[in-house]
mmCIF file of C-alpha atoms in Angstrom:
data_model
loop_
_atom_site.group_PDB
_atom_site.id
_atom_site.type_symbol
_atom_site.label_atom_id
_atom_site.label_comp_id
_atom_site.label_asym_id
_atom_site.label_seq_id
_atom_site.Cartn_x
_atom_site.Cartn_y
_atom_site.Cartn_z
ATOM 1 C CA MET I 202 258.845 19.996 138.464
ATOM 2 C CA ASP I 203 259.235 18.026 135.368
ATOM 3 C CA GLU I 204 256.462 16.857 133.052
ATOM 4 C CA GLU I 205 257.339 13.052 134.247
ATOM 5 C CA ALA I 206 256.897 13.974 137.857
ATOM 6 C CA LEU I 207 253.723 15.633 137.052
ATOM 7 C CA ILE I 208 252.237 12.809 135.366
ATOM 8 C CA VAL I 209 252.923 10.537 138.451
ATOM 9 C CA TRP I 210 250.826 13.098 140.387
ATOM 10 C CA GLN I 211 248.055 13.625 137.903
ATOM 11 C CA ASP I 212 245.550 11.123 139.527
ATOM 12 C CA VAL I 213 245.963 12.951 142.718
ATOM 13 C CA LEU I 214 245.546 16.412 141.270
ATOM 14 C CA ASP I 215 242.378 15.196 139.387
ATOM 15 C CA MET I 216 240.745 13.723 142.596
ATOM 16 C CA ILE I 217 241.424 17.071 144.383
ATOM 17 C CA MET I 218 239.874 19.062 141.426
ATOM 18 C CA ALA I 219 236.847 16.988 141.437
ATOM 19 C CA GLY I 220 236.303 17.572 145.170
ATOM 20 C CA ARG I 221 237.264 14.232 146.345
ATOM 21 C CA PRO I 222 240.303 14.852 148.795
ATOM 22 C CA GLY I 223 239.399 11.774 150.849
ATOM 23 C CA ASP I 224 239.942 9.342 148.232
ATOM 24 C CA LEU I 225 243.711 10.389 147.827
ATOM 25 C CA SER I 226 246.438 7.634 147.967
ATOM 26 C CA CYS I 227 250.099 8.322 147.467
ATOM 27 C CA PRO I 228 251.132 7.278 143.802
ATOM 28 C CA HIS I 229 254.429 6.226 145.307
ATOM 29 C CA CYS I 230 253.537 3.811 148.066
ATOM 30 C CA ASN I 231 249.572 3.848 147.971
ATOM 31 C CA THR I 232 249.359 5.153 151.454
ATOM 32 C CA ARG I 233 246.159 6.518 152.435
ATOM 33 C CA PRO I 234 245.030 9.300 153.370
ATOM 34 C CA MET I 235 247.260 11.915 152.134
ATOM 35 C CA VAL I 236 247.901 15.125 153.934
ATOM 36 C CA VAL I 237 246.548 18.091 151.984
ATOM 37 C CA GLU I 238 247.491 21.449 153.616
ATOM 38 C CA GLU I 239 246.711 25.205 152.343
ATOM 39 C CA ARG I 240 249.903 27.014 152.823
ATOM 40 C CA PRO I 241 250.123 30.537 153.899
ATOM 41 C CA ASP I 242 251.730 31.683 150.762
ATOM 42 C CA GLY I 243 248.481 30.684 148.924
ATOM 43 C CA SER I 244 249.951 27.171 147.681
ATOM 44 C CA THR I 245 248.621 23.755 148.467
ATOM 45 C CA ARG I 246 250.901 21.084 149.705
ATOM 46 C CA ILE I 247 249.807 17.045 149.335
ATOM 47 C CA SER I 248 252.085 15.021 151.177
ATOM 48 C CA CYS I 249 252.320 11.263 152.043
ATOM 49 C CA SER I 250 252.675 10.779 155.985
ATOM 50 C CA LYS I 251 254.621 7.372 155.019
ATOM 51 C CA CYS I 252 257.148 8.024 152.331
ATOM 52 C CA ALA I 253 256.973 11.978 152.704
ATOM 53 C CA LYS I 254 256.858 12.436 148.906
ATOM 54 C CA PHE I 255 254.850 15.499 148.044
ATOM 55 C CA ILE I 256 253.718 17.932 145.444
ATOM 56 C CA GLN I 257 253.080 21.680 146.255
ATOM 57 C CA GLY I 258 251.756 24.390 144.052
ATOM 58 C CA ARG I 259 248.787 26.607 143.003
ATOM 59 C CA PHE I 260 246.258 24.222 141.435
ATOM 60 C CA GLN I 261 243.601 25.555 139.482
ATOM 61 C CA PRO I 262 240.586 24.028 137.613
#
């Protein structure tokens, strides 16, 4: 993922790191809530149920 794409998702990542996943809204279409899934491979996937955009990775504080 390039730096520009990460910037779009930064607010979402900040909310997760702050322990407020219920306050998430999609940075592309503003849909709430977003889906946060812990994956079997140890990564986390954050996705929008409306526009299907997502970010996935291992996010650490």
